[in-house]
Coordinates of C-alpha atoms and ligand atoms in Angstrom, one line a residue:
X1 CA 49.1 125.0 110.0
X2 CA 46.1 124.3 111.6
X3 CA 45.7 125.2 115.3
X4 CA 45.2 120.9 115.7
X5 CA 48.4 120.5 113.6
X6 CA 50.4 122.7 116.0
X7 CA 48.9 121.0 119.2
X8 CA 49.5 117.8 117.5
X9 CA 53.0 118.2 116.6
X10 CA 53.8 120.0 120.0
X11 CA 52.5 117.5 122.1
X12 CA 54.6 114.7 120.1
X13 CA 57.7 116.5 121.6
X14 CA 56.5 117.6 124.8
X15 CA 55.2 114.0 126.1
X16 CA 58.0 112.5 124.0
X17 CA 55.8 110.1 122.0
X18 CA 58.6 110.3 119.1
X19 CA 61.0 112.3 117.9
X20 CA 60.6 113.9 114.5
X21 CA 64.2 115.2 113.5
X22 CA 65.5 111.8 112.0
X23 CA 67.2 113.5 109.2
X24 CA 64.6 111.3 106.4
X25 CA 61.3 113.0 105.3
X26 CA 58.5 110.7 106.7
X27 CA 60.6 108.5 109.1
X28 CA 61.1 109.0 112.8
X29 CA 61.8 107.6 115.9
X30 CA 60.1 105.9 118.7
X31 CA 60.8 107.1 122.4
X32 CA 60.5 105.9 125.5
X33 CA 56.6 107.1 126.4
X34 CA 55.1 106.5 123.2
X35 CA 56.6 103.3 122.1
X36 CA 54.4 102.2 125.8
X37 CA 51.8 103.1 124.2
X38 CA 52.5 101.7 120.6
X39 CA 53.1 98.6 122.4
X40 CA 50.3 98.4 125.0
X41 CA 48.3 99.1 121.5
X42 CA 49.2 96.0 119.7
X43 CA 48.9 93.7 122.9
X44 CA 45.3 94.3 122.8
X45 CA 45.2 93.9 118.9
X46 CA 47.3 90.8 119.2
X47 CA 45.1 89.3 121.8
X48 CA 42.1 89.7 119.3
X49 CA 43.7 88.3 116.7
X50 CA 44.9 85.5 118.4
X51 CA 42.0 83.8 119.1
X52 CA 42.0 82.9 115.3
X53 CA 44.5 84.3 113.5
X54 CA 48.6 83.5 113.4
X55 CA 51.0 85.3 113.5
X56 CA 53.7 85.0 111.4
X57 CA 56.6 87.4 109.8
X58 CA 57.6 87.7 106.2
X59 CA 61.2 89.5 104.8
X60 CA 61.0 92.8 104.3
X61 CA 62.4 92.6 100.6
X62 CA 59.8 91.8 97.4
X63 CA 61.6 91.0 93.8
X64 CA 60.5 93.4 91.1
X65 CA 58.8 90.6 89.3
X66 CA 56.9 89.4 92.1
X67 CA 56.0 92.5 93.1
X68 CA 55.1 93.5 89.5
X69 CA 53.2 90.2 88.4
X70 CA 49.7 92.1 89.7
X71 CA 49.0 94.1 87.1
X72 CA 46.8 96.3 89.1
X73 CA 48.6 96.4 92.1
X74 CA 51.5 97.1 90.7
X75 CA 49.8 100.0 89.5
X76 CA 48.4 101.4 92.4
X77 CA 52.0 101.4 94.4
X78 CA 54.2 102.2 91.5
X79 CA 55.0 106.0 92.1
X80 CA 55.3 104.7 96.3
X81 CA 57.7 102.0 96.0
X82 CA 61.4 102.6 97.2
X83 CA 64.2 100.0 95.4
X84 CA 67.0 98.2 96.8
X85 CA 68.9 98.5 93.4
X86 CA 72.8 97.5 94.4
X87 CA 74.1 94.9 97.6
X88 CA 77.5 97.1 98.6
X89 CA 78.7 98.3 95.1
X90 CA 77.5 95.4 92.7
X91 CA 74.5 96.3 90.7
X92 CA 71.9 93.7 91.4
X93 CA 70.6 91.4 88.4
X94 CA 67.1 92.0 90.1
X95 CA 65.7 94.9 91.7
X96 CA 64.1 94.2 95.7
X97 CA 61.1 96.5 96.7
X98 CA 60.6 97.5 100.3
X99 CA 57.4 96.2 100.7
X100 CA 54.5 98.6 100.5
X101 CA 52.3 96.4 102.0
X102 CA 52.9 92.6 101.7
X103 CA 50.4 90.5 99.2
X104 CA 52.8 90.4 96.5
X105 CA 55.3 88.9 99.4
X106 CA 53.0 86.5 100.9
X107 CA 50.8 85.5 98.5
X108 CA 53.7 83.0 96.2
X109 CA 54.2 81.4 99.2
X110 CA 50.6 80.7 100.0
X111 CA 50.6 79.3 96.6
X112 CA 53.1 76.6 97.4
X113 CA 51.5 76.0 101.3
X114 CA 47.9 75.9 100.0
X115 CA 47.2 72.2 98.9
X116 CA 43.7 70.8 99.5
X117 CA 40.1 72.0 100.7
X118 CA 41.8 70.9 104.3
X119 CA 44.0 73.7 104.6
X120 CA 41.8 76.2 104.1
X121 CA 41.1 78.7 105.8
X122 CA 44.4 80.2 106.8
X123 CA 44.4 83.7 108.6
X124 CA 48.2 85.2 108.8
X125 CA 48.8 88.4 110.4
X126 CA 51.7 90.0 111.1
X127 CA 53.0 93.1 112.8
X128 CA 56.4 95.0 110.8
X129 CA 57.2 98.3 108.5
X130 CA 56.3 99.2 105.6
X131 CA 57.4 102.0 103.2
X132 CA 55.6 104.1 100.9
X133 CA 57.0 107.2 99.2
X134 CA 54.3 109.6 100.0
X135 CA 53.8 112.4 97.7
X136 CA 51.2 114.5 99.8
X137 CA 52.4 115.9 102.8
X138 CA 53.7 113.9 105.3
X139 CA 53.0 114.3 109.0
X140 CA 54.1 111.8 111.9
X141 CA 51.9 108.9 112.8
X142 CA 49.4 110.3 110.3
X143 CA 51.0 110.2 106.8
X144 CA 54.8 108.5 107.5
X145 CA 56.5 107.0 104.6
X146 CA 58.1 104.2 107.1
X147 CA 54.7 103.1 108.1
X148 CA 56.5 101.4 111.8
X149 CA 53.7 99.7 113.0
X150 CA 51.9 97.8 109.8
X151 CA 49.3 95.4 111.0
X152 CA 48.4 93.5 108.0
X153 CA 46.1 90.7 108.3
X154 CA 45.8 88.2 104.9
X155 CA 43.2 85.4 104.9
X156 CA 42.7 82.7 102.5
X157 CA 39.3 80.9 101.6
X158 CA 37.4 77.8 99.9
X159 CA 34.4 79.8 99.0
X160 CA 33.5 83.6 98.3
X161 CA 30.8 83.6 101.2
X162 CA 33.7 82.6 103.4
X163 CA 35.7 85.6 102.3
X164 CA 32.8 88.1 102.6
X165 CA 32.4 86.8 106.3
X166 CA 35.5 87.2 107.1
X167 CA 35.4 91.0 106.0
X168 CA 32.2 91.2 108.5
X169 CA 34.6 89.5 111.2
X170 CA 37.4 91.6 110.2
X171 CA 35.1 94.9 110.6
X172 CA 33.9 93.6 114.0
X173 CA 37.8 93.1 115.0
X174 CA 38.4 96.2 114.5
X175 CA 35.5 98.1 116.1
X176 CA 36.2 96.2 118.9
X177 CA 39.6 97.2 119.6
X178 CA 39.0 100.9 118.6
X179 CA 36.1 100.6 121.1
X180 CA 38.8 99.2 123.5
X181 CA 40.1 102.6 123.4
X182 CA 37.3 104.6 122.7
X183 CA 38.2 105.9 119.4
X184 CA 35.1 106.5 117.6
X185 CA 34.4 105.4 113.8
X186 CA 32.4 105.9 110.7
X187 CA 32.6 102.7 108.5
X188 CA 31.8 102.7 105.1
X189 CA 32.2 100.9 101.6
X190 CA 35.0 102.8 99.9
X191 CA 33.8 104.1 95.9
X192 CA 35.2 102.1 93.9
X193 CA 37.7 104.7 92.2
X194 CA 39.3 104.5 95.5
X195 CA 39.3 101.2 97.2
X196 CA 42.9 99.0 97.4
X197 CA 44.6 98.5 93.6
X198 CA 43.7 95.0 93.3
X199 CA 40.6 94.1 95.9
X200 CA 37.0 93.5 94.8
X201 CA 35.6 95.9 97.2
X202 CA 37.4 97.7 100.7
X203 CA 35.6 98.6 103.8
X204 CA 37.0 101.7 105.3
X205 CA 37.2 102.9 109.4
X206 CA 37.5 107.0 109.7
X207 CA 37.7 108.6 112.6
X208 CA 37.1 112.6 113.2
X209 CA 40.1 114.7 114.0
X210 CA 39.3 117.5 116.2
X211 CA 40.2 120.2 113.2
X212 CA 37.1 118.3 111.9
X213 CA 39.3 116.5 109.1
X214 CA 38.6 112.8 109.2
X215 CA 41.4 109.9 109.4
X216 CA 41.2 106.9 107.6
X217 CA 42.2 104.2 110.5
X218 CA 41.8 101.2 109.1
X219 CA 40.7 99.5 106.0
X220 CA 39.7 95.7 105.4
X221 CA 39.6 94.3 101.7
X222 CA 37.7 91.7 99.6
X223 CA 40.0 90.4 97.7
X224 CA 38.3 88.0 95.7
X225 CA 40.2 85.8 92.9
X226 CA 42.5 88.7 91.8
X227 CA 45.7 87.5 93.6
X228 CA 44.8 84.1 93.5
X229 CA 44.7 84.1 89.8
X230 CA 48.0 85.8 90.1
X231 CA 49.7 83.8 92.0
X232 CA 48.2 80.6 91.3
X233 CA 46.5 80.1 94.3
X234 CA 44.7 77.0 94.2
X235 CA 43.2 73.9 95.8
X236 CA 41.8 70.7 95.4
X237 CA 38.3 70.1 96.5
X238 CA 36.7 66.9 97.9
X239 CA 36.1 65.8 94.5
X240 CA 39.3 66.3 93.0
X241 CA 38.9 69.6 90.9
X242 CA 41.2 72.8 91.2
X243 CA 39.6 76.1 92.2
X244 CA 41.1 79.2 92.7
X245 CA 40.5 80.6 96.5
X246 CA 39.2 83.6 97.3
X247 CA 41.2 86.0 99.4
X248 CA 40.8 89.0 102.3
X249 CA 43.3 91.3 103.8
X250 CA 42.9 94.3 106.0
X251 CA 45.2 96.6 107.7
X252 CA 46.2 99.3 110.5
X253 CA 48.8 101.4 111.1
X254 CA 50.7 103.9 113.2
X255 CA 47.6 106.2 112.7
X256 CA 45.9 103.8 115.4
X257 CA 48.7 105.9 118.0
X258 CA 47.9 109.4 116.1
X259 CA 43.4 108.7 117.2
X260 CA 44.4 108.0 120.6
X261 CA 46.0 111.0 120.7
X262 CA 44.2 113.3 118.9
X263 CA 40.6 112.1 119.6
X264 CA 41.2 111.8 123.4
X265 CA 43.9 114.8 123.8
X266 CA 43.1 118.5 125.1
X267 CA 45.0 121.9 125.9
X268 CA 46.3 120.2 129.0
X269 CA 48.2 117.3 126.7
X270 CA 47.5 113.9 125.8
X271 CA 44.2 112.0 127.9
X272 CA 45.1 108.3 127.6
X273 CA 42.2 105.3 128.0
X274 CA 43.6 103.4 130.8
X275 CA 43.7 100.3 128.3
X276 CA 47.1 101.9 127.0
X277 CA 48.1 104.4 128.9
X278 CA 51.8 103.8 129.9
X279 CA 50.8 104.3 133.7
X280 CA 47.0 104.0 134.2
X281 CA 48.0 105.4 138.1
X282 CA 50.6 108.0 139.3
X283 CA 50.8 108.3 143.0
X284 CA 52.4 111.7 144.1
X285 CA 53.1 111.8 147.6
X286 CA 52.6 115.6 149.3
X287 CA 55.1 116.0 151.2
X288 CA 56.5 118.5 153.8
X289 CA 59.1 118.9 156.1
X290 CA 58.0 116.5 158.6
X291 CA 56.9 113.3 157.8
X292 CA 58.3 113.2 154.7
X293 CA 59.5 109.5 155.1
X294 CA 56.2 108.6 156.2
X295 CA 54.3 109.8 153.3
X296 CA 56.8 108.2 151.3
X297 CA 56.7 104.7 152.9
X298 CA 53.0 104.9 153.2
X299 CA 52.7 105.9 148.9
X300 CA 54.9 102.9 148.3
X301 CA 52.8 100.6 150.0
X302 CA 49.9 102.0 148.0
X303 CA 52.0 101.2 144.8
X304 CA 52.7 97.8 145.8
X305 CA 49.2 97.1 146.4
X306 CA 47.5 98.1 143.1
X307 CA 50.6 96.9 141.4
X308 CA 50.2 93.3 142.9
X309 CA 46.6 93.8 141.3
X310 CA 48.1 94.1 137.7
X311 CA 47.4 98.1 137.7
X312 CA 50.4 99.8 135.7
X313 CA 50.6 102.3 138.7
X314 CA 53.9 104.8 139.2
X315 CA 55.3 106.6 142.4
X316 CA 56.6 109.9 141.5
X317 CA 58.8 110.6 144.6
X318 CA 61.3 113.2 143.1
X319 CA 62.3 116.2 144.9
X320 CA 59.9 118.6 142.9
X321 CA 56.9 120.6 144.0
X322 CA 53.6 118.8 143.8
X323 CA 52.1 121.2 140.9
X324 CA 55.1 120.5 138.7
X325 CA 54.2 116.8 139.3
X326 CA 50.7 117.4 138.4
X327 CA 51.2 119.2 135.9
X328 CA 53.8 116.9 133.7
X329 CA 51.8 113.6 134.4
X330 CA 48.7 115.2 133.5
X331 CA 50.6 116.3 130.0
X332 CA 51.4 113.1 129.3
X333 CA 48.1 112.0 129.7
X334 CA 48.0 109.8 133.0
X335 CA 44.1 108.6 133.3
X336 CA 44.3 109.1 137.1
X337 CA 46.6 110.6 139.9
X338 CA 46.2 109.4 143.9
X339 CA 47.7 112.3 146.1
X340 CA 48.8 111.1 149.4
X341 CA 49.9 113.8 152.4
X342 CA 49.8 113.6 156.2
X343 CA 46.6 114.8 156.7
X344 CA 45.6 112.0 154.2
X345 CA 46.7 109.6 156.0
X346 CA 46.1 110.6 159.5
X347 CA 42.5 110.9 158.0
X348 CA 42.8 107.5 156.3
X349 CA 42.1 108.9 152.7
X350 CA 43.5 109.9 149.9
X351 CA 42.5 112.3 147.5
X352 CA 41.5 111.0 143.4
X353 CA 42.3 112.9 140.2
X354 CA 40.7 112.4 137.3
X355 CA 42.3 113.4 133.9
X356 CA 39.3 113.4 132.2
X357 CA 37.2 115.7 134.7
X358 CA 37.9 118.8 136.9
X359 CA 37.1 117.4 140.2
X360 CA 39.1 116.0 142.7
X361 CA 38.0 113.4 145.4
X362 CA 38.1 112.4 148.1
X363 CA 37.9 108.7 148.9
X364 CA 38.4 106.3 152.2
X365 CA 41.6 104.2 151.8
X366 CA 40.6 101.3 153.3
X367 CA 43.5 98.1 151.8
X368 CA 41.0 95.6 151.2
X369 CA 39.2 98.1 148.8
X370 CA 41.6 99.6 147.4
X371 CA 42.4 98.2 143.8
X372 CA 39.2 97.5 143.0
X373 CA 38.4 101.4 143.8
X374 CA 40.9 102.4 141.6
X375 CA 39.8 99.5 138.9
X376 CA 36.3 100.8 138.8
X377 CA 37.3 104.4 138.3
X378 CA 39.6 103.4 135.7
X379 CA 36.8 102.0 134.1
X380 CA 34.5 105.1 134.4
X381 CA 37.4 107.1 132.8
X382 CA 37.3 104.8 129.9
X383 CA 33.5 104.9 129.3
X384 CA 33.7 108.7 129.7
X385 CA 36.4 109.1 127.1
X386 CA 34.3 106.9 124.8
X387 CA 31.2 108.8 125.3
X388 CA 32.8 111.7 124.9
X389 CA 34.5 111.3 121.6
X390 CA 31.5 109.6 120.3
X391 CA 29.4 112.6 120.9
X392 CA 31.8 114.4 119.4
X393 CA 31.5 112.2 116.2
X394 CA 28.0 112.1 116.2
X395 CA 27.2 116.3 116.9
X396 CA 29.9 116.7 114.1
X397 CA 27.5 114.4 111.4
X398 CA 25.4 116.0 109.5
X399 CA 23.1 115.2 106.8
X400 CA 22.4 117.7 103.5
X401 CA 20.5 117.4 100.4
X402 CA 22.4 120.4 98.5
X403 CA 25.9 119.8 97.4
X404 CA 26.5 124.1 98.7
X405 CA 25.1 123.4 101.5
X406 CA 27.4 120.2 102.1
X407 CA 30.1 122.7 101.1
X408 CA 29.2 125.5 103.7
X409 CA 29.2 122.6 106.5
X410 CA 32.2 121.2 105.7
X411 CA 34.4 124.8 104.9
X412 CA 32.2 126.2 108.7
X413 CA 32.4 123.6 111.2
X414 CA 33.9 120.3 109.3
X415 CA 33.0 117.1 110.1
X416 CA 31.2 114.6 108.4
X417 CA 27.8 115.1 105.9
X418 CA 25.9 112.5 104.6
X419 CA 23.5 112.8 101.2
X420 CA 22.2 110.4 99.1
X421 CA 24.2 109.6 95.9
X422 CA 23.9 107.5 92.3
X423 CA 27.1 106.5 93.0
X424 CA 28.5 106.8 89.5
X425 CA 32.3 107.6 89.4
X426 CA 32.0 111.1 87.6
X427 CA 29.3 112.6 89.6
X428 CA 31.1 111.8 92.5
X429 CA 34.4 113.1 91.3
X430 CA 32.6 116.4 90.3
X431 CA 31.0 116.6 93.7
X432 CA 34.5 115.9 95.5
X433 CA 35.8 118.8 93.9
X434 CA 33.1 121.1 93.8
X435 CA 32.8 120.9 97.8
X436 CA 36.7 120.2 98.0
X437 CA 36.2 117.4 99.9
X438 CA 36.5 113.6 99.3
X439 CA 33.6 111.0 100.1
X440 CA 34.4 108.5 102.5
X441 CA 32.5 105.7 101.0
X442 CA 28.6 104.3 100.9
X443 CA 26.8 103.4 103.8
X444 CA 23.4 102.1 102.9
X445 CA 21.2 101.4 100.0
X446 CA 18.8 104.6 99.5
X447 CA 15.9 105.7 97.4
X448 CA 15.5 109.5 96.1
X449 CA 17.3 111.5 93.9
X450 CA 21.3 112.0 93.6
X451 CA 22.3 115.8 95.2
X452 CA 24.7 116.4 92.6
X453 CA 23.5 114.6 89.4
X454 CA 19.5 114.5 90.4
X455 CA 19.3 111.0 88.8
X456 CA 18.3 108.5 91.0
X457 CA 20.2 107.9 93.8
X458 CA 21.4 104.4 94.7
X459 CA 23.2 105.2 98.3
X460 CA 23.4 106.8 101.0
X461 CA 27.3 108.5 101.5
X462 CA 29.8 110.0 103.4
X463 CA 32.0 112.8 102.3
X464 CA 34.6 115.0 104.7
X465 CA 37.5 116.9 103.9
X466 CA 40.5 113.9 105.1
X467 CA 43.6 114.1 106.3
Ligands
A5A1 N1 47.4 95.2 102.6 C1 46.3 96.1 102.9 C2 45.8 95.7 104.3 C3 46.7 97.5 102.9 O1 47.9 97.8 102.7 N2 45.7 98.4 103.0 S1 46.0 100.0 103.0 O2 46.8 100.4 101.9 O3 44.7 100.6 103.0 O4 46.7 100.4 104.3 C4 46.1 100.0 105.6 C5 46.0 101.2 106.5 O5 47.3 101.8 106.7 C6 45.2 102.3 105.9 O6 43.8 102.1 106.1 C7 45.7 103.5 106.6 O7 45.0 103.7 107.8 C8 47.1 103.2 106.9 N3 48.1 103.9 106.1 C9 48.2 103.8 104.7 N4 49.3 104.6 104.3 C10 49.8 105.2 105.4 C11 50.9 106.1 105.7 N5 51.6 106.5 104.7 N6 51.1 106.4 106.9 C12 50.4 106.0 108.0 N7 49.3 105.1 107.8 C13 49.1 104.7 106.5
MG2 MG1 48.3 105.7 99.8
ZN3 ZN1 25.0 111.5 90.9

C-alpha cells in the first residue's frame, strides 16, 4: 500500500468520514462527519443544475431485456451487473438489474414522454446508487461497487449541435463546481477504446492524487443517436416528419468526496474548502480557573453572531485541554479556528487559525466587523487551497517526446506527461503498456510525429498511471 493509500484509508476512520467494515466488498457506510460533507457537496451541485436541469428519480431495478436491448451497452456492463433473480423464494419469469448507471432505465420512458419538436430539450438529473461489480481492486469513495452518491445527468435534443453544446455546458458545470472546491482538473477527450459502451465520444475530468496517480472524477458523454435508435426515441418536427434525437449524459460520483480529501488533505488530517466543510468555524474558548463562565458566555455570543450570518460555525466547550481541541478539529479538517481567553477579551481580540497556514493571528473583535472578518478569511482559505492544489497539478505535468522517458517520469515522480500522438488504437495500446500507464485522453489537435509509432501525429495527449 502506498504511503497515500494508508493516509487515505486512516484518515476515513479517524475523522469518521465512513466506516469501512460493512461485511460486503465495495459497500460501506456513511457517518455522521462525512455524510456533512457528501451533502454540503451535492447542494452546491444541485444548485448548478437547477438553474436548467430537473431533477427527477427513477427505480432502482432495470428488466434484463431493457437493460440488454443496447447491444453495446450491454456489453460494456455485462461482467458489472448484479441480478435480482427470485422475489422471496419464487423464481422470477424476468431477471431485474441493479442499475449500473441508468440509460437503459430512463431512456423507454423518454420514448413515450418525447412527442413533438416542443418538448425538446429535456435535461433530467438525478442523485441515487448505483452498483457495479468491480473486478479491480476496490477502495472506498474511489473504486466502490455501491457507487452511493451517482449524479447522472441525461439530456435529450432536436439537433446534434444542440447535443455537442450541451457537452461544452456540461464540461463548464463541472469545472465550476470542482472549482467551487478547489479540486483541480485535466479535461480531455477519452480514446475511443475507452470512452462509455454506447456514446459517440466522452469527455473525461482527472484529478492528481498526491501518490501522483490520477482519478477520473467525472465524465460527460455524447451520445448521439445510439440510444435513441434503441429505444425509439423520436419526434415530430414542425413539418411533420419523425427524427430520431440526439442524446447527452454525464456523471459524478462518491469520488467527488475522495478529491476533496485527498487533494486538499495533509499529515495533520483532512483541510476542508469552507464551501463544504461541516463547520467552516470552530470557536474554542481558553479557559482557566477564573472566568471560566465568562469566556464561555462571551464564545457563545461570538457563535451566535457569525451563525446569524449563515457561517456554519461550532463552540467546542467540553471539559478538554485546549491542544486536544486543536488538535481533533484540525484532523477533521476545520478551515478555521477563533480562540477566545481572558486576556482576549479584556484585550478586545481574539486570536485566528488558519488550517491551511502555520500562523496564528491576531485580530480586533469589534461586533460590527465581525462576520464579515471571518467571511473574507474564509474566502482567502478557499483561493489558497485552490492555488495550491493547482500548482500542484500543474508542477506535476510534464511534457516528453520519448515514450522511456514518459516512462522514467511517470515510475520517478508520477503525475501527468503529455506527447503528441497518431491516435490509432494499437499504438496507443502498445504505448500504455510499454510505460504501464494508461492515456487519459486527447487534448488538442497537433502537428509532428507520433512518440511511439513516428507516423504522423494527429494529437496532443495525456497519459498517467490511474487509480
Ligand atoms: N451514465 C454515465 C454518466 C456514466 O455512467 N458514466 S461513467 O460510467 O463514466 O460513470 C460516471 C463517473 O462515475 C465516472 O467518471 C467515475 O468518476 C465514477 N465512477 C465510475 N465507476 C465508479 C466506481 N466503481 N466507484 C466510484 N466511482 C465510479
Ligand atoms: Mg468501470
Ligand atoms: Zn502512434
Amino acid at each position: 500500500m502506498s504511503k497515500f493509500s494508508e493516509w487515505f484509508h486512516n484518515i476515513l476512520i479517524e475523522a469518521e468520514i465512513i466506516d469501512t467494515r460493512y461485511p460486503i466488498k465495495g459497500m460501506h457506510v456513511w457517518l455522521p462527519q462525512g455524510f456533512q460533507i457528501r451533502k454540503n457537496a451535492l447542494k452546491l451541485l444541485k444548485s448548478i443544475l437547477d438553474e436548467d436541469h430537473e431533477e427527477v428519480l427513477f427505480p432502482l431495478l432495470i428488466p434484463e431485456d431493457e437493460l440488454a436491448k443496447e447491444a453495446i451497452h450491454v456489453k460494456g456492463f455485462e461482467e458489472e451487473v448484479y441480478w435480482i433473480t427470485h422475489g422471496g423464494l419464487t423464481p422470477l419469469g424476468k431477471k431485474l438489474a441493479l442499475r449500473p448507471t441508468s440509460e437503459t432505465a430512463m431512456y423507454p420512458m423518454f420514448a413515450l414522454w418525447v412527442r413533438s419538436h416542443q418538448d425538446l430539450p429535456l435535461r433530467f438529473y438525478q442523485v441515487v446508487n448505483t452498483f457495479r461489480y468491480e473486478t479491480k481492486h476496490t477502495r472506498p469513495l474511489i473504486r466502490v461497487r455501491e457507487i452511493t452518491t451517482f449524479k447522472e445527468a441525461h439530456t435529450v435534443h432536436a439537433t446534434s449541435q444542440e447535443a455537442e453544446e450541451q457537452v461544452e455546458r456540461a464540461v463548464e458545470i463541472y469545472s465550476s463546481f470542482f472549482d467551487l472546491m478547489g479540486i483541480p482538473y485535466v479535461v480531455t477527450r477519452r480514446p475511443d477504446w475507452d470512452k462509455f459502451p454506447g456514446a459517440d465520444y466522452t469527455m473525461a475530468f482527472d484529478t492528481l492524487l498526491p501518490d501522483g496517480k490520477t482519478l477520473q472524477i467525472g465524465t460527460v458523454h455524447n451520445l448521439g443517436q445510439t440510444f435513441a435508435q434503441t429505444f425509439q426515441i423520436t419526434y415530430e418536427t414542425e413539418d411533420g416528419q419523425h427524427e430520431y434525437v440526439y442524446q447527452t449524459c454525464y456523471g459524478l460520483s462518491d469520488r467527488i468526496i475522495a478529491s476533496i480529501i485527498g487533494v486538499h488533505g495533509d499529515e495533520g488530517g483532512l483541510s476542508l474548502p469552507p464551501a463544504v466543510a461541516p463547520y467552516q468555524v470552530v470557536i474554542v474558548p481558553i479557559i482557566f480557573k477564573e472566568g471560566a463562565q465568562e469566556v464561555l458566555d462571551f464564545c457563545s455570543q461570538v457563535k451566535n453572531q457569525l451563525s446569524r450570518a449563515g457561517i456554519r460555525v461550532h463552540l467546542d466547550s467540553r471539559d478538554l485541554r485546549a491542544g486536544k481541541k486543536f488538535y481533533e478539529w484540525e484532523m477533521r479538517g476545520v478551515p478555521l479556528r477563533i480562540e477566545i481567553g481572558p486576556r482576549e477579551i479584556r484585550e478586545g481580540k481574539m486570536v485566528l487559525k488558519r488550517r491551511d497556514t502555520p500562523d496564528k493571528e491576531t485580530v480586533e473583535c469589534r461586533e460590527d466587523e465581525l462576520a464579515e472578518l471571518v467571511e473574507d478569511r474564509l474566502g482567502r482559505i478557499s483561493s489558497h487551497l485552490k492555488e495550491k492544489a493547482w500548482n500542484m497539478l500543474q508542477e506535476n505535468m510534464k511534457e516528453t517526446d520519448s515514450p522511456l522517458e514518459a516512462r522514467d517520469i511517470i515510475q520517478e515522480d508520477g503525475g501527468v506527461v503529455s506527447f503528441l500522438w497518431c491516435g490509432d488504437e494499437a499504438c496507443g495500446k502498445e504505448l500504455e503498456e510499454q510505460v504501464h500507464v494508461d492515456i487519459l485522453g486527447i487534448q488538442e489537435d497537433a502537428d509532428g510525429t507520433c512518440v511511439n509509432c513516428k507516423q504522423k501525429a494527429r494529437y496532443r495527449a495525456l497519459l498517467a498511471r490511474t487509480y
